[in-house]
Amino acid sequence: VHPINFAGRMKQPVLVLNGRFDPIFPVTISQLPFYRSLGPAEPLKHRIEYDWGHGLPLNESIKETLAWFDRHLGPVK
């Protein structure tokens, strides 16, 4: 079973962080098809592409993830 078959079943908000130069999951044949197949509508899914390979910049990815959580789960009290 290929994971892409389950992407359309996802209904919760999704944040996708990708590297533009990722040799394991290339943009055109892996990242974009996966993102397009995700179930939520565009306001509930967001893709950020970094000028990196498979490993992402830690500080920037943490910042984006926390902002995503605040937007969809509410700010921390």
C-alpha positions as YAML, in Angstrom:
chain: A
units: angstrom
residues:
- id: 1
  name: VAL
  ca: [0.00, 0.00, 0.00]
- id: 2
  name: HIS
  ca: [1.41, 3.37, -0.99]
- id: 3
  name: PRO
  ca: [0.99, 6.31, 1.45]
- id: 4
  name: ILE
  ca: [-0.26, 8.59, -1.33]
- id: 5
  name: ASN
  ca: [-3.49, 6.56, -1.33]
- id: 6
  name: PHE
  ca: [-4.30, 7.83, 2.15]
- id: 7
  name: ALA
  ca: [-3.45, 11.52, 1.67]
- id: 8
  name: GLY
  ca: [-6.88, 12.34, 0.26]
- id: 9
  name: ARG
  ca: [-8.56, 10.95, 3.38]
- id: 10
  name: MET
  ca: [-6.92, 13.52, 5.63]
- id: 11
  name: LYS
  ca: [-9.35, 16.22, 6.71]
- id: 12
  name: GLN
  ca: [-7.45, 18.07, 9.45]
- id: 13
  name: PRO
  ca: [-5.24, 21.11, 8.80]
- id: 14
  name: VAL
  ca: [-1.88, 20.14, 7.32]
- id: 15
  name: LEU
  ca: [1.43, 21.99, 7.21]
- id: 16
  name: VAL
  ca: [3.96, 20.61, 4.73]
- id: 17
  name: LEU
  ca: [7.61, 21.71, 5.00]
- id: 18
  name: ASN
  ca: [9.81, 20.71, 2.07]
- id: 19
  name: GLY
  ca: [13.33, 21.29, 0.80]
- id: 20
  name: ARG
  ca: [13.67, 22.44, -2.81]
- id: 21
  name: PHE
  ca: [16.83, 20.36, -3.34]
- id: 22
  name: ASP
  ca: [15.63, 17.17, -1.60]
- id: 23
  name: PRO
  ca: [17.16, 14.16, -3.41]
- id: 24
  name: ILE
  ca: [14.91, 11.67, -1.58]
- id: 25
  name: PHE
  ca: [11.56, 13.37, -2.31]
- id: 26
  name: PRO
  ca: [12.01, 15.52, -5.46]
- id: 27
  name: VAL
  ca: [9.65, 18.47, -5.84]
- id: 28
  name: THR
  ca: [7.96, 17.64, -9.15]
- id: 29
  name: ILE
  ca: [7.53, 13.88, -8.77]
- id: 30
  name: SER
  ca: [6.98, 13.56, -5.02]
- id: 31
  name: GLN
  ca: [6.34, 16.74, -3.03]
- id: 32
  name: LEU
  ca: [3.81, 18.49, -5.27]
- id: 33
  name: PRO
  ca: [1.73, 15.40, -6.12]
- id: 34
  name: PHE
  ca: [1.51, 14.58, -2.40]
- id: 35
  name: TYR
  ca: [0.50, 18.13, -1.50]
- id: 36
  name: ARG
  ca: [-2.15, 18.30, -4.23]
- id: 37
  name: SER
  ca: [-3.65, 14.98, -3.13]
- id: 38
  name: LEU
  ca: [-4.16, 16.08, 0.49]
- id: 39
  name: GLY
  ca: [-7.82, 16.16, 1.50]
- id: 40
  name: PRO
  ca: [-8.27, 19.58, 3.12]
- id: 41
  name: ALA
  ca: [-9.13, 22.64, 1.05]
- id: 42
  name: GLU
  ca: [-6.45, 25.29, 0.48]
- id: 43
  name: PRO
  ca: [-7.06, 27.40, 3.60]
- id: 44
  name: LEU
  ca: [-6.50, 24.29, 5.74]
- id: 45
  name: LYS
  ca: [-3.31, 23.16, 4.03]
- id: 46
  name: HIS
  ca: [-0.12, 25.09, 3.48]
- id: 47
  name: ARG
  ca: [3.21, 24.19, 1.89]
- id: 48
  name: ILE
  ca: [6.49, 25.95, 2.61]
- id: 49
  name: GLU
  ca: [9.55, 25.27, 0.47]
- id: 50
  name: TYR
  ca: [13.04, 25.99, 1.78]
- id: 51
  name: ASP
  ca: [16.26, 26.29, -0.24]
- id: 52
  name: TRP
  ca: [17.58, 23.16, 1.45]
- id: 53
  name: GLY
  ca: [17.87, 19.45, 0.80]
- id: 54
  name: HIS
  ca: [16.18, 16.72, 2.80]
- id: 55
  name: GLY
  ca: [17.10, 18.24, 6.18]
- id: 56
  name: LEU
  ca: [15.32, 21.52, 6.89]
- id: 57
  name: PRO
  ca: [16.57, 24.62, 8.72]
- id: 58
  name: LEU
  ca: [15.63, 24.00, 12.33]
- id: 59
  name: ASN
  ca: [14.88, 27.56, 13.49]
- id: 60
  name: GLU
  ca: [12.70, 28.43, 10.51]
- id: 61
  name: SER
  ca: [10.77, 25.16, 10.57]
- id: 62
  name: ILE
  ca: [10.09, 25.51, 14.32]
- id: 63
  name: LYS
  ca: [8.89, 29.10, 13.80]
- id: 64
  name: GLU
  ca: [6.50, 28.08, 11.02]
- id: 65
  name: THR
  ca: [5.23, 25.06, 12.95]
- id: 66
  name: LEU
  ca: [4.47, 27.07, 16.09]
- id: 67
  name: ALA
  ca: [2.71, 29.75, 14.03]
- id: 68
  name: TRP
  ca: [0.64, 27.01, 12.35]
- id: 69
  name: PHE
  ca: [-0.33, 25.55, 15.75]
- id: 70
  name: ASP
  ca: [-1.32, 29.00, 17.03]
- id: 71
  name: ARG
  ca: [-3.47, 29.60, 13.96]
- id: 72
  name: HIS
  ca: [-5.29, 26.25, 14.04]
- id: 73
  name: LEU
  ca: [-5.21, 25.22, 17.71]
- id: 74
  name: GLY
  ca: [-5.19, 28.63, 19.36]
- id: 75
  name: PRO
  ca: [-2.41, 30.45, 21.16]
- id: 76
  name: VAL
  ca: [-0.81, 28.96, 24.25]
- id: 77
  name: LYS
  ca: [-2.34, 30.20, 27.49]
...
